[in-house]
PDB file of C-alpha atoms in Angstrom:
ATOM      1  CA  MET Z   1       0.000   0.000   0.000  1.00  0.00           C
ATOM      2  CA  SER Z   2       1.368   3.386  -0.995  1.00  0.00           C
ATOM      3  CA  PRO Z   3       1.782   6.205   1.581  1.00  0.00           C
ATOM      4  CA  LYS Z   4      -0.797   8.215  -0.336  1.00  0.00           C
ATOM      5  CA  SER Z   5      -3.433   5.474   0.002  1.00  0.00           C
ATOM      6  CA  LEU Z   6      -2.971   5.453   3.762  1.00  0.00           C
ATOM      7  CA  THR Z   7      -4.461   8.954   3.923  1.00  0.00           C
ATOM      8  CA  ARG Z   8      -7.691   7.898   2.201  1.00  0.00           C
ATOM      9  CA  PRO Z   9     -10.573   6.494   4.242  1.00  0.00           C
ATOM     10  CA  PRO Z  10     -11.269   2.820   3.571  1.00  0.00           C
ATOM     11  CA  VAL Z  11     -13.766   2.097   0.790  1.00  0.00           C
ATOM     12  CA  PRO Z  12     -16.939   0.468   2.190  1.00  0.00           C
ATOM     13  CA  PHE Z  13     -18.733  -2.520   0.725  1.00  0.00           C
ATOM     14  CA  VAL Z  14     -21.426  -4.942   1.832  1.00  0.00           C
ATOM     15  CA  LEU Z  15     -20.298  -8.531   2.391  1.00  0.00           C
ATOM     16  CA  CYS Z  16     -23.460 -10.640   2.474  1.00  0.00           C
ATOM     17  CA  ALA Z  17     -23.715 -14.329   3.342  1.00  0.00           C
ATOM     18  CA  ASP Z  18     -26.611 -15.990   1.547  1.00  0.00           C
ATOM     19  CA  ASP Z  19     -28.744 -18.957   2.663  1.00  0.00           C
ATOM     20  CA  TYR Z  20     -29.097 -18.408   6.417  1.00  0.00           C
ATOM     21  CA  GLY Z  21     -31.519 -21.068   7.637  1.00  0.00           C
ATOM     22  CA  LEU Z  22     -30.705 -23.590   4.911  1.00  0.00           C
ATOM     23  CA  SER Z  23     -29.113 -26.030   7.369  1.00  0.00           C
ATOM     24  CA  PRO Z  24     -27.697 -25.994  10.902  1.00  0.00           C
ATOM     25  CA  GLY Z  25     -24.137 -25.921   9.568  1.00  0.00           C
ATOM     26  CA  VAL Z  26     -24.808 -22.978   7.269  1.00  0.00           C
ATOM     27  CA  SER Z  27     -26.571 -20.955   9.970  1.00  0.00           C
ATOM     28  CA  SER Z  28     -23.896 -21.741  12.572  1.00  0.00           C
ATOM     29  CA  ALA Z  29     -21.102 -20.641  10.260  1.00  0.00           C
ATOM     30  CA  ILE Z  30     -22.853 -17.389   9.347  1.00  0.00           C
ATOM     31  CA  ARG Z  31     -23.680 -16.579  12.959  1.00  0.00           C
ATOM     32  CA  ASP Z  32     -20.060 -17.205  13.961  1.00  0.00           C
ATOM     33  CA  LEU Z  33     -18.745 -14.920  11.216  1.00  0.00           C
ATOM     34  CA  ILE Z  34     -21.200 -12.167  12.182  1.00  0.00           C
ATOM     35  CA  ASP Z  35     -20.138 -12.502  15.812  1.00  0.00           C
ATOM     36  CA  ARG Z  36     -16.505 -11.975  14.774  1.00  0.00           C
ATOM     37  CA  GLY Z  37     -17.247  -8.987  12.540  1.00  0.00           C
ATOM     38  CA  ARG Z  38     -16.507 -10.833   9.303  1.00  0.00           C
ATOM     39  CA  LEU Z  39     -19.845 -10.125   7.573  1.00  0.00           C
ATOM     40  CA  SER Z  40     -22.073  -7.079   7.247  1.00  0.00           C
ATOM     41  CA  ALA Z  41     -25.266  -8.737   5.961  1.00  0.00           C
ATOM     42  CA  THR Z  42     -27.055 -12.051   5.648  1.00  0.00           C
ATOM     43  CA  GLY Z  43     -30.122 -13.223   3.743  1.00  0.00           C
ATOM     44  CA  CYS Z  44     -32.574 -15.597   5.435  1.00  0.00           C
ATOM     45  CA  MET Z  45     -34.508 -18.523   3.970  1.00  0.00           C
ATOM     46  CA  THR Z  46     -37.738 -18.497   5.977  1.00  0.00           C
ATOM     47  CA  VAL Z  47     -39.266 -21.529   4.215  1.00  0.00           C
ATOM     48  CA  THR Z  48     -36.984 -24.124   5.810  1.00  0.00           C
ATOM     49  CA  PRO Z  49     -37.873 -26.247   8.856  1.00  0.00           C
ATOM     50  CA  PHE Z  50     -34.894 -24.708  10.675  1.00  0.00           C
ATOM     51  CA  TRP Z  51     -35.950 -21.069  10.347  1.00  0.00           C
ATOM     52  CA  LYS Z  52     -37.850 -20.452  13.596  1.00  0.00           C
ATOM     53  CA  ASP Z  53     -35.084 -21.986  15.720  1.00  0.00           C
ATOM     54  CA  HIS Z  54     -32.224 -20.404  13.799  1.00  0.00           C
ATOM     55  CA  ALA Z  55     -33.894 -16.989  13.858  1.00  0.00           C
ATOM     56  CA  THR Z  56     -33.334 -16.899  17.621  1.00  0.00           C
ATOM     57  CA  TRP Z  57     -29.588 -17.214  16.968  1.00  0.00           C
ATOM     58  CA  LEU Z  58     -29.708 -13.990  14.938  1.00  0.00           C
ATOM     59  CA  THR Z  59     -31.606 -11.898  17.461  1.00  0.00           C
ATOM     60  CA  PRO Z  60     -28.493 -10.477  19.207  1.00  0.00           C
ATOM     61  CA  TYR Z  61     -27.101  -9.276  15.859  1.00  0.00           C
ATOM     62  CA  VAL Z  62     -30.038  -7.651  14.067  1.00  0.00           C
ATOM     63  CA  ASP Z  63     -28.758  -4.162  14.893  1.00  0.00           C
ATOM     64  CA  GLN Z  64     -25.169  -4.966  13.894  1.00  0.00           C
ATOM     65  CA  VAL Z  65     -25.678  -6.259  10.339  1.00  0.00           C
ATOM     66  CA  ASP Z  66     -28.296  -6.047   7.595  1.00  0.00           C
ATOM     67  CA  VAL Z  67     -30.614  -9.030   7.974  1.00  0.00           C
ATOM     68  CA  GLY Z  68     -32.782  -9.575   4.923  1.00  0.00           C
ATOM     69  CA  LEU Z  69     -35.143 -11.988   3.205  1.00  0.00           C
ATOM     70  CA  HIS Z  70     -33.567 -14.486   0.804  1.00  0.00           C
ATOM     71  CA  LEU Z  71     -36.767 -15.111  -1.170  1.00  0.00           C
ATOM     72  CA  THR Z  72     -36.939 -18.829  -1.934  1.00  0.00           C
ATOM     73  CA  LEU Z  73     -39.032 -20.167  -4.820  1.00  0.00           C
ATOM     74  CA  THR Z  74     -37.012 -23.215  -5.878  1.00  0.00           C
ATOM     75  CA  ASP Z  75     -36.500 -26.766  -4.577  1.00  0.00           C
ATOM     76  CA  GLN Z  76     -37.914 -26.222  -1.062  1.00  0.00           C
ATOM     77  CA  ARG Z  77     -41.464 -26.606   0.200  1.00  0.00           C
ATOM     78  CA  PRO Z  78     -43.457 -23.351   0.058  1.00  0.00           C
ATOM     79  CA  ILE Z  79     -44.931 -22.063   3.305  1.00  0.00           C
ATOM     80  CA  GLY Z  80     -48.430 -22.141   1.832  1.00  0.00           C
ATOM     81  CA  ALA Z  81     -50.232 -23.919  -0.984  1.00  0.00           C
ATOM     82  CA  MET Z  82     -49.156 -23.037  -4.536  1.00  0.00           C
ATOM     83  CA  PRO Z  83     -51.170 -25.474  -6.657  1.00  0.00           C
ATOM     84  CA  ARG Z  84     -49.979 -24.139 -10.015  1.00  0.00           C
ATOM     85  CA  THR Z  85     -46.359 -23.350  -9.124  1.00  0.00           C
ATOM     86  CA  ALA Z  86     -45.722 -26.219  -6.718  1.00  0.00           C
ATOM     87  CA  PRO Z  87     -48.477 -28.760  -7.501  1.00  0.00           C
ATOM     88  CA  GLY Z  88     -46.800 -31.550  -5.542  1.00  0.00           C
ATOM     89  CA  GLY Z  89     -46.028 -29.350  -2.560  1.00  0.00           C
ATOM     90  CA  ARG Z  90     -42.472 -28.815  -3.765  1.00  0.00           C
ATOM     91  CA  LEU Z  91     -41.185 -25.676  -5.466  1.00  0.00           C
ATOM     92  CA  PRO Z  92     -39.764 -26.213  -8.974  1.00  0.00           C
ATOM     93  CA  SER Z  93     -36.117 -26.449  -9.918  1.00  0.00           C
ATOM     94  CA  LEU Z  94     -34.344 -23.292 -11.041  1.00  0.00           C
ATOM     95  CA  GLY Z  95     -34.613 -24.273 -14.696  1.00  0.00           C
ATOM     96  CA  ALA Z  96     -38.316 -25.065 -14.430  1.00  0.00           C
ATOM     97  CA  LEU Z  97     -39.047 -21.810 -12.578  1.00  0.00           C
ATOM     98  CA  MET Z  98     -37.141 -19.839 -15.186  1.00  0.00           C
ATOM     99  CA  ARG Z  99     -39.151 -21.437 -17.992  1.00  0.00           C
ATOM    100  CA  LEU Z 100     -42.390 -20.606 -16.207  1.00  0.00           C
ATOM    101  CA  ALA Z 101     -41.318 -17.013 -15.550  1.00  0.00           C
ATOM    102  CA  TYR Z 102     -39.972 -16.205 -18.997  1.00  0.00           C
ATOM    103  CA  GLY Z 103     -42.808 -18.090 -20.663  1.00  0.00           C
ATOM    104  CA  GLY Z 104     -45.342 -15.877 -18.892  1.00  0.00           C
ATOM    105  CA  ARG Z 105     -46.828 -18.871 -17.061  1.00  0.00           C
ATOM    106  CA  LEU Z 106     -46.122 -17.980 -13.427  1.00  0.00           C
ATOM    107  CA  ASP Z 107     -49.231 -17.351 -11.339  1.00  0.00           C
ATOM    108  CA  ALA Z 108     -48.794 -13.800 -10.022  1.00  0.00           C
ATOM    109  CA  GLY Z 109     -51.309 -14.346  -7.228  1.00  0.00           C
ATOM    110  CA  GLU Z 110     -49.452 -17.394  -5.955  1.00  0.00           C
ATOM    111  CA  VAL Z 111     -46.116 -15.584  -6.077  1.00  0.00           C
ATOM    112  CA  ASP Z 112     -47.514 -12.557  -4.227  1.00  0.00           C
ATOM    113  CA  ALA Z 113     -49.072 -14.762  -1.554  1.00  0.00           C
ATOM    114  CA  GLU Z 114     -45.931 -16.840  -0.973  1.00  0.00           C
ATOM    115  CA  LEU Z 115     -43.687 -13.775  -0.879  1.00  0.00           C
ATOM    116  CA  ASN Z 116     -45.938 -12.267   1.766  1.00  0.00           C
ATOM    117  CA  ARG Z 117     -45.933 -15.503   3.748  1.00  0.00           C
ATOM    118  CA  GLN Z 118     -42.137 -15.516   3.721  1.00  0.00           C
ATOM    119  CA  ILE Z 119     -42.096 -11.877   4.877  1.00  0.00           C
ATOM    120  CA  ASP Z 120     -44.610 -12.776   7.606  1.00  0.00           C
ATOM    121  CA  ALA Z 121     -42.347 -15.606   8.787  1.00  0.00           C
ATOM    122  CA  PHE Z 122     -39.392 -13.195   8.895  1.00  0.00           C
ATOM    123  CA  GLU Z 123     -41.272 -10.528  10.847  1.00  0.00           C
ATOM    124  CA  SER Z 124     -42.854 -13.019  13.217  1.00  0.00           C
ATOM    125  CA  ALA Z 125     -39.476 -14.483  14.153  1.00  0.00           C
ATOM    126  CA  LEU Z 126     -37.404 -11.282  14.315  1.00  0.00           C
ATOM    127  CA  GLY Z 127     -39.981  -8.604  15.149  1.00  0.00           C
ATOM    128  CA  ARG Z 128     -38.916  -6.381  12.265  1.00  0.00           C
ATOM    129  CA  SER Z 129     -39.113  -6.185   8.511  1.00  0.00           C
ATOM    130  CA  PRO Z 130     -36.228  -7.385   6.352  1.00  0.00           C
ATOM    131  CA  ALA Z 131     -33.496  -4.826   5.732  1.00  0.00           C
ATOM    132  CA  PHE Z 132     -33.382  -5.988   2.124  1.00  0.00           C
ATOM    133  CA  ILE Z 133     -34.865  -8.526  -0.256  1.00  0.00           C
ATOM    134  CA  ASP Z 134     -32.939 -10.692  -2.655  1.00  0.00           C
ATOM    135  CA  GLY Z 135     -33.580 -14.115  -4.148  1.00  0.00           C
ATOM    136  CA  HIS Z 136     -32.169 -17.581  -3.690  1.00  0.00           C
ATOM    137  CA  GLN Z 137     -30.540 -18.346  -7.065  1.00  0.00           C
ATOM    138  CA  HIS Z 138     -31.347 -14.736  -8.055  1.00  0.00           C
ATOM    139  CA  VAL Z 139     -35.038 -15.526  -8.703  1.00  0.00           C
ATOM    140  CA  HIS Z 140     -36.131 -12.079  -7.466  1.00  0.00           C
ATOM    141  CA  GLN Z 141     -35.058 -10.754 -10.869  1.00  0.00           C
ATOM    142  CA  PHE Z 142     -37.374 -13.006 -12.911  1.00  0.00           C
ATOM    143  CA  PRO Z 143     -40.555 -11.703 -14.570  1.00  0.00           C
ATOM    144  CA  THR Z 144     -43.641 -11.785 -12.323  1.00  0.00           C
ATOM    145  CA  ILE Z 145     -41.411 -12.295  -9.267  1.00  0.00           C
ATOM    146  CA  ARG Z 146     -39.656  -8.924  -9.597  1.00  0.00           C
ATOM    147  CA  GLU Z 147     -43.006  -7.143  -9.855  1.00  0.00           C
ATOM    148  CA  ALA Z 148     -44.196  -8.936  -6.714  1.00  0.00           C
ATOM    149  CA  VAL Z 149     -41.044  -7.890  -4.868  1.00  0.00           C
ATOM    150  CA  VAL Z 150     -41.488  -4.254  -5.870  1.00  0.00           C
ATOM    151  CA  ARG Z 151     -45.142  -4.352  -4.785  1.00  0.00           C
ATOM    152  CA  ALA Z 152     -44.131  -5.722  -1.401  1.00  0.00           C
ATOM    153  CA  VAL Z 153     -41.463  -3.076  -0.850  1.00  0.00           C
ATOM    154  CA  THR Z 154     -43.588  -0.142  -1.961  1.00  0.00           C
ATOM    155  CA  GLY Z 155     -46.712  -1.479  -0.281  1.00  0.00           C
ATOM    156  CA  ARG Z 156     -46.577  -3.411   2.985  1.00  0.00           C
ATOM    157  CA  LEU Z 157     -42.907  -2.780   3.800  1.00  0.00           C
ATOM    158  CA  LYS Z 158     -42.839   0.963   3.188  1.00  0.00           C
ATOM    159  CA  GLY Z 159     -43.588   2.481   6.547  1.00  0.00           C
ATOM    160  CA  GLY Z 160     -45.206  -0.696   7.856  1.00  0.00           C
ATOM    161  CA  LYS Z 161     -45.441  -1.419  11.566  1.00  0.00           C
ATOM    162  CA  HIS Z 162     -42.235  -3.489  11.489  1.00  0.00           C
ATOM    163  CA  SER Z 163     -40.291  -1.141   9.190  1.00  0.00           C
ATOM    164  CA  ALA Z 164     -37.619   1.170  10.536  1.00  0.00           C
ATOM    165  CA  ARG Z 165     -36.872   2.179   6.950  1.00  0.00           C
ATOM    166  CA  GLU Z 166     -37.648   0.960   3.464  1.00  0.00           C
ATOM    167  CA  PRO Z 167     -35.760  -2.191   2.459  1.00  0.00           C
ATOM    168  CA  TYR Z 168     -33.277  -2.116  -0.363  1.00  0.00           C
ATOM    169  CA  LEU Z 169     -33.162  -4.606  -3.222  1.00  0.00           C
ATOM    170  CA  ARG Z 170     -30.199  -6.583  -4.442  1.00  0.00           C
ATOM    171  CA  SER Z 171     -29.265  -5.761  -7.996  1.00  0.00           C
ATOM    172  CA  CYS Z 172     -27.004  -8.326  -9.656  1.00  0.00           C
ATOM    173  CA  HIS Z 173     -25.771  -5.823 -12.212  1.00  0.00           C
ATOM    174  CA  ASP Z 174     -22.147  -5.063 -12.862  1.00  0.00           C
ATOM    175  CA  SER Z 175     -20.485  -3.356 -15.787  1.00  0.00           C
ATOM    176  CA  ALA Z 176     -19.239  -5.399 -18.722  1.00  0.00           C
ATOM    177  CA  SER Z 177     -15.751  -3.963 -18.337  1.00  0.00           C
ATOM    178  CA  ALA Z 178     -15.568  -4.926 -14.655  1.00  0.00           C
ATOM    179  CA  ILE Z 179     -16.814  -8.454 -15.349  1.00  0.00           C
ATOM    180  CA  THR Z 180     -14.343  -8.926 -18.190  1.00  0.00           C
ATOM    181  CA  THR Z 181     -11.408  -7.505 -16.251  1.00  0.00           C
ATOM    182  CA  ARG Z 182     -12.026  -9.773 -13.251  1.00  0.00           C
ATOM    183  CA  GLY Z 183     -12.153 -12.781 -15.536  1.00  0.00           C
ATOM    184  CA  ILE Z 184     -14.108 -15.020 -13.132  1.00  0.00           C
ATOM    185  CA  ALA Z 185     -16.946 -17.133 -14.564  1.00  0.00           C
ATOM    186  CA  ILE Z 186     -17.480 -14.525 -17.271  1.00  0.00           C
ATOM    187  CA  PRO Z 187     -20.461 -16.150 -19.104  1.00  0.00           C
ATOM    188  CA  LYS Z 188     -22.282 -16.937 -15.843  1.00  0.00           C
ATOM    189  CA  THR Z 189     -21.621 -13.463 -14.436  1.00  0.00           C
ATOM    190  CA  PHE Z 190     -22.787 -11.760 -17.633  1.00  0.00           C
ATOM    191  CA  PHE Z 191     -25.979 -13.845 -17.566  1.00  0.00           C
ATOM    192  CA  VAL Z 192     -26.756 -13.045 -13.929  1.00  0.00           C
ATOM    193  CA  SER Z 193     -26.039  -9.369 -14.564  1.00  0.00           C
ATOM    194  CA  MET Z 194     -28.264  -9.345 -17.643  1.00  0.00           C
ATOM    195  CA  LEU Z 195     -31.208 -10.621 -15.590  1.00  0.00           C
ATOM    196  CA  SER Z 196     -31.045  -7.513 -13.413  1.00  0.00           C
ATOM    197  CA  GLY Z 197     -31.938  -4.960 -16.081  1.00  0.00           C
ATOM    198  CA  ARG Z 198     -35.703  -4.803 -15.654  1.00  0.00           C
ATOM    199  CA  LEU Z 199     -35.564  -4.982 -11.850  1.00  0.00           C
ATOM    200  CA  ARG Z 200     -33.137  -2.034 -11.748  1.00  0.00           C
ATOM    201  CA  LYS Z 201     -35.522  -0.001 -13.898  1.00  0.00           C
ATOM    202  CA  LEU Z 202     -38.484  -0.862 -11.677  1.00  0.00           C
ATOM    203  CA  ALA Z 203     -36.509  -0.010  -8.545  1.00  0.00           C
ATOM    204  CA  HIS Z 204     -35.460   3.339 -10.007  1.00  0.00           C
ATOM    205  CA  LYS Z 205     -39.044   4.094 -11.055  1.00  0.00           C
ATOM    206  CA  HIS Z 206     -40.303   3.435  -7.530  1.00  0.00           C
ATOM    207  CA  THR Z 207     -37.301   5.081  -5.806  1.00  0.00           C
ATOM    208  CA  ILE Z 208     -36.182   1.831  -4.186  1.00  0.00           C
ATOM    209  CA  ALA Z 209     -32.520   1.758  -3.269  1.00  0.00           C
ATOM    210  CA  THR Z 210     -30.210  -0.853  -4.809  1.00  0.00           C
ATOM    211  CA  ASN Z 211     -26.519  -1.614  -4.658  1.00  0.00           C
ATOM    212  CA  GLU Z 212     -24.429  -0.102  -7.430  1.00  0.00           C
ATOM    213  CA  SER Z 213     -22.239  -3.117  -8.209  1.00  0.00           C
ATOM    214  CA  PHE Z 214     -22.546  -6.854  -7.568  1.00  0.00           C
ATOM    215  CA  ARG Z 215     -19.713  -9.344  -7.058  1.00  0.00           C
ATOM    216  CA  GLY Z 216     -19.276 -12.941  -5.925  1.00  0.00           C
ATOM    217  CA  VAL Z 217     -20.463 -15.054  -8.859  1.00  0.00           C
ATOM    218  CA  TYR Z 218     -18.219 -18.024  -9.629  1.00  0.00           C
ATOM    219  CA  ASP Z 219     -18.278 -21.694 -10.588  1.00  0.00           C
ATOM    220  CA  PHE Z 220     -18.406 -23.586  -7.301  1.00  0.00           C
ATOM    221  CA  SER Z 221     -16.914 -26.687  -8.904  1.00  0.00           C
ATOM    222  CA  ARG Z 222     -13.654 -25.109 -10.061  1.00  0.00           C
ATOM    223  CA  PRO Z 223     -10.639 -25.359  -7.751  1.00  0.00           C
ATOM    224  CA  VAL Z 224      -9.736 -21.650  -7.807  1.00  0.00           C
ATOM    225  CA  PRO Z 225      -8.478 -20.487  -4.382  1.00  0.00           C
ATOM    226  CA  PHE Z 226     -11.257 -18.529  -2.725  1.00  0.00           C
ATOM    227  CA  GLY Z 227      -8.864 -15.838  -1.504  1.00  0.00           C
ATOM    228  CA  THR Z 228      -7.678 -15.236  -5.062  1.00  0.00           C
ATOM    229  CA  MET Z 229     -11.248 -14.756  -6.232  1.00  0.00           C
ATOM    230  CA  MET Z 230     -12.105 -12.444  -3.341  1.00  0.00           C
ATOM    231  CA  ASP Z 231      -9.103 -10.303  -4.208  1.00  0.00           C
ATOM    232  CA  ARG Z 232     -10.452  -9.920  -7.736  1.00  0.00           C
ATOM    233  CA  PHE Z 233     -13.997  -9.267  -6.541  1.00  0.00           C
ATOM    234  CA  VAL Z 234     -12.904  -6.235  -4.517  1.00  0.00           C
ATOM    235  CA  GLU Z 235      -9.996  -4.835  -6.513  1.00  0.00           C
ATOM    236  CA  ASP Z 236     -12.070  -2.183  -8.332  1.00  0.00           C
ATOM    237  CA  LEU Z 237     -14.906  -1.313  -5.963  1.00  0.00           C
ATOM    238  CA  PRO Z 238     -16.781   1.908  -6.777  1.00  0.00           C
ATOM    239  CA  ALA Z 239     -16.038   5.000  -4.746  1.00  0.00           C
ATOM    240  CA  PRO Z 240     -18.692   5.682  -2.083  1.00  0.00           C
ATOM    241  CA  ARG Z 241     -20.093   8.663  -3.965  1.00  0.00           C
ATOM    242  CA  ALA Z 242     -20.957   6.326  -6.869  1.00  0.00           C
ATOM    243  CA  GLY Z 243     -22.896   3.879  -4.698  1.00  0.00           C
ATOM    244  CA  ILE Z 244     -22.011   0.857  -2.638  1.00  0.00           C
ATOM    245  CA  ALA Z 245     -20.943  -2.534  -3.959  1.00  0.00           C
ATOM    246  CA  LEU Z 246     -22.298  -5.829  -2.633  1.00  0.00           C
ATOM    247  CA  VAL Z 247     -20.257  -9.025  -2.554  1.00  0.00           C
ATOM    248  CA  MET Z 248     -22.163 -12.243  -1.889  1.00  0.00           C
ATOM    249  CA  CYS Z 249     -20.663 -15.326  -0.262  1.00  0.00           C
ATOM    250  CA  HIS Z 250     -21.862 -18.773   0.832  1.00  0.00           C
ATOM    251  CA  PRO Z 251     -20.042 -19.927   3.966  1.00  0.00           C
ATOM    252  CA  GLY Z 252     -21.130 -23.018   5.819  1.00  0.00           C
ATOM    253  CA  ILE Z 253     -20.174 -26.098   7.767  1.00  0.00           C
ATOM    254  CA  PRO Z 254     -21.134 -29.230   5.794  1.00  0.00           C
ATOM    255  CA  ASP Z 255     -23.750 -31.434   7.446  1.00  0.00           C
ATOM    256  CA  ASP Z 256     -26.268 -34.064   6.399  1.00  0.00           C
ATOM    257  CA  ALA Z 257     -29.095 -31.539   6.213  1.00  0.00           C
ATOM    258  CA  LEU Z 258     -27.119 -29.465   3.706  1.00  0.00           C
ATOM    259  CA  ARG Z 259     -26.126 -32.485   1.623  1.00  0.00           C
ATOM    260  CA  ALA Z 260     -29.787 -33.461   1.373  1.00  0.00           C
ATOM    261  CA  VAL Z 261     -30.949 -30.189  -0.159  1.00  0.00           C
ATOM    262  CA  ASP Z 262     -28.065 -28.440  -1.926  1.00  0.00           C
ATOM    263  CA  PRO Z 263     -25.250 -29.440  -4.299  1.00  0.00           C
ATOM    264  CA  VAL Z 264     -22.826 -26.839  -2.920  1.00  0.00           C
ATOM    265  CA  VAL Z 265     -21.348 -28.433   0.194  1.00  0.00           C
ATOM    266  CA  GLU Z 266     -17.570 -28.587   0.616  1.00  0.00           C
ATOM    267  CA  GLN Z 267     -16.935 -25.207  -1.011  1.00  0.00           C
ATOM    268  CA  ARG Z 268     -18.991 -23.630   1.754  1.00  0.00           C
ATOM    269  CA  ARG Z 269     -16.415 -24.865   4.256  1.00  0.00           C
ATOM    270  CA  VAL Z 270     -13.632 -23.330   2.129  1.00  0.00           C
ATOM    271  CA  GLU Z 271     -15.392 -19.950   2.225  1.00  0.00           C
ATOM    272  CA  TYR Z 272     -16.105 -20.207   5.958  1.00  0.00           C
ATOM    273  CA  GLU Z 273     -12.504 -21.003   6.851  1.00  0.00           C
ATOM    274  CA  TRP Z 274     -11.106 -18.233   4.665  1.00  0.00           C
ATOM    275  CA  LEU Z 275     -13.556 -15.598   5.918  1.00  0.00           C
ATOM    276  CA  GLY Z 276     -12.981 -16.632   9.519  1.00  0.00           C
ATOM    277  CA  GLY Z 277      -9.221 -16.849   9.222  1.00  0.00           C
ATOM    278  CA  HIS Z 278      -6.487 -14.372   8.361  1.00  0.00           C
ATOM    279  CA  GLY Z 279      -7.523 -14.017   4.720  1.00  0.00           C
ATOM    280  CA  LEU Z 280     -10.263 -11.419   5.054  1.00  0.00           C
ATOM    281  CA  PRO Z 281      -8.478  -9.015   7.455  1.00  0.00           C
ATOM    282  CA  ALA Z 282      -5.372  -9.166   5.275  1.00  0.00           C
ATOM    283  CA  LEU Z 283      -7.403  -8.420   2.146  1.00  0.00           C
ATOM    284  CA  LEU Z 284      -9.191  -5.467   3.753  1.00  0.00           C
ATOM    285  CA  SER Z 285      -5.842  -4.019   4.797  1.00  0.00           C
ATOM    286  CA  LYS Z 286      -4.241  -4.641   1.411  1.00  0.00           C
ATOM    287  CA  ARG Z 287      -7.057  -2.994  -0.543  1.00  0.00           C
ATOM    288  CA  ASN Z 288      -7.898  -0.305   2.055  1.00  0.00           C
ATOM    289  CA  LEU Z 289     -11.484  -1.501   2.461  1.00  0.00           C
ATOM    290  CA  ARG Z 290     -14.007  -1.926   5.252  1.00  0.00           C
ATOM    291  CA  LEU Z 291     -17.165  -3.953   5.687  1.00  0.00           C
ATOM    292  CA  SER Z 292     -20.272  -1.806   5.801  1.00  0.00           C
ATOM    293  CA  ARG Z 293     -23.997  -2.030   6.130  1.00  0.00           C
ATOM    294  CA  PHE Z 294     -25.860  -0.705   3.110  1.00  0.00           C
ATOM    295  CA  ARG Z 295     -26.906   2.637   4.591  1.00  0.00           C
ATOM    296  CA  GLU Z 296     -23.874   3.480   6.715  1.00  0.00           C
TER     297      GLU Z 296
END
């Protein structure tokens, strides 16, 4: 680090762990990292059988980090009946949900109702509205779902009895030049970013805040050192005046419950150990960065 950079304040960014509530090992890892100041946000899956119990683990930290809703519309059981979307009582796979959404065949009423049930489960457990909404596997950006999310934010969550302030939405957009320069999972990152276009426009139209830049997409099956990828994810963060960047991560401790419901298992341990070890503090120092909540 140059002497000149030492005089600049650290650049803030949101480091958000997805999938809280997915399994005991995932929730335990995220809670531990929050307790040690290694995360500034987490998104919660309120559809899982673990949610009510695991929500109590988060209670001491809800004023320290952004705790949001990780809207879940794939692979799990919905909280309520969705006869057209989940006719067998099981939400569709990501590919099937995407075909329904982009084919104009998602039932908007069912999506609205399930989104509100998941918000209800969040508020009932934590006594407050989510600080943000995003989607498991980025489904909050799909047609019909994104409109439901915007309705929820501008309707029940704007000034509602559990709302301290209006939630923000996760945008998965990043610039083509930034994606290309980082060189990590370029096709996948471009695709995820492309999905964000309409949601960003809706958010802007309804004056809903979003992050300026999104990082953290990679191929979980490739043996690229996680620390190397994190270094690339944060090497060109926007200046605070341009808006805050959000980096997602997926730490966890593998357990049987996780193996039963999700293909990403051992890589979660890799992320957990790196984030909880010397890697993250060293990276923050090297790049002159700090973890931040969205509105700090």
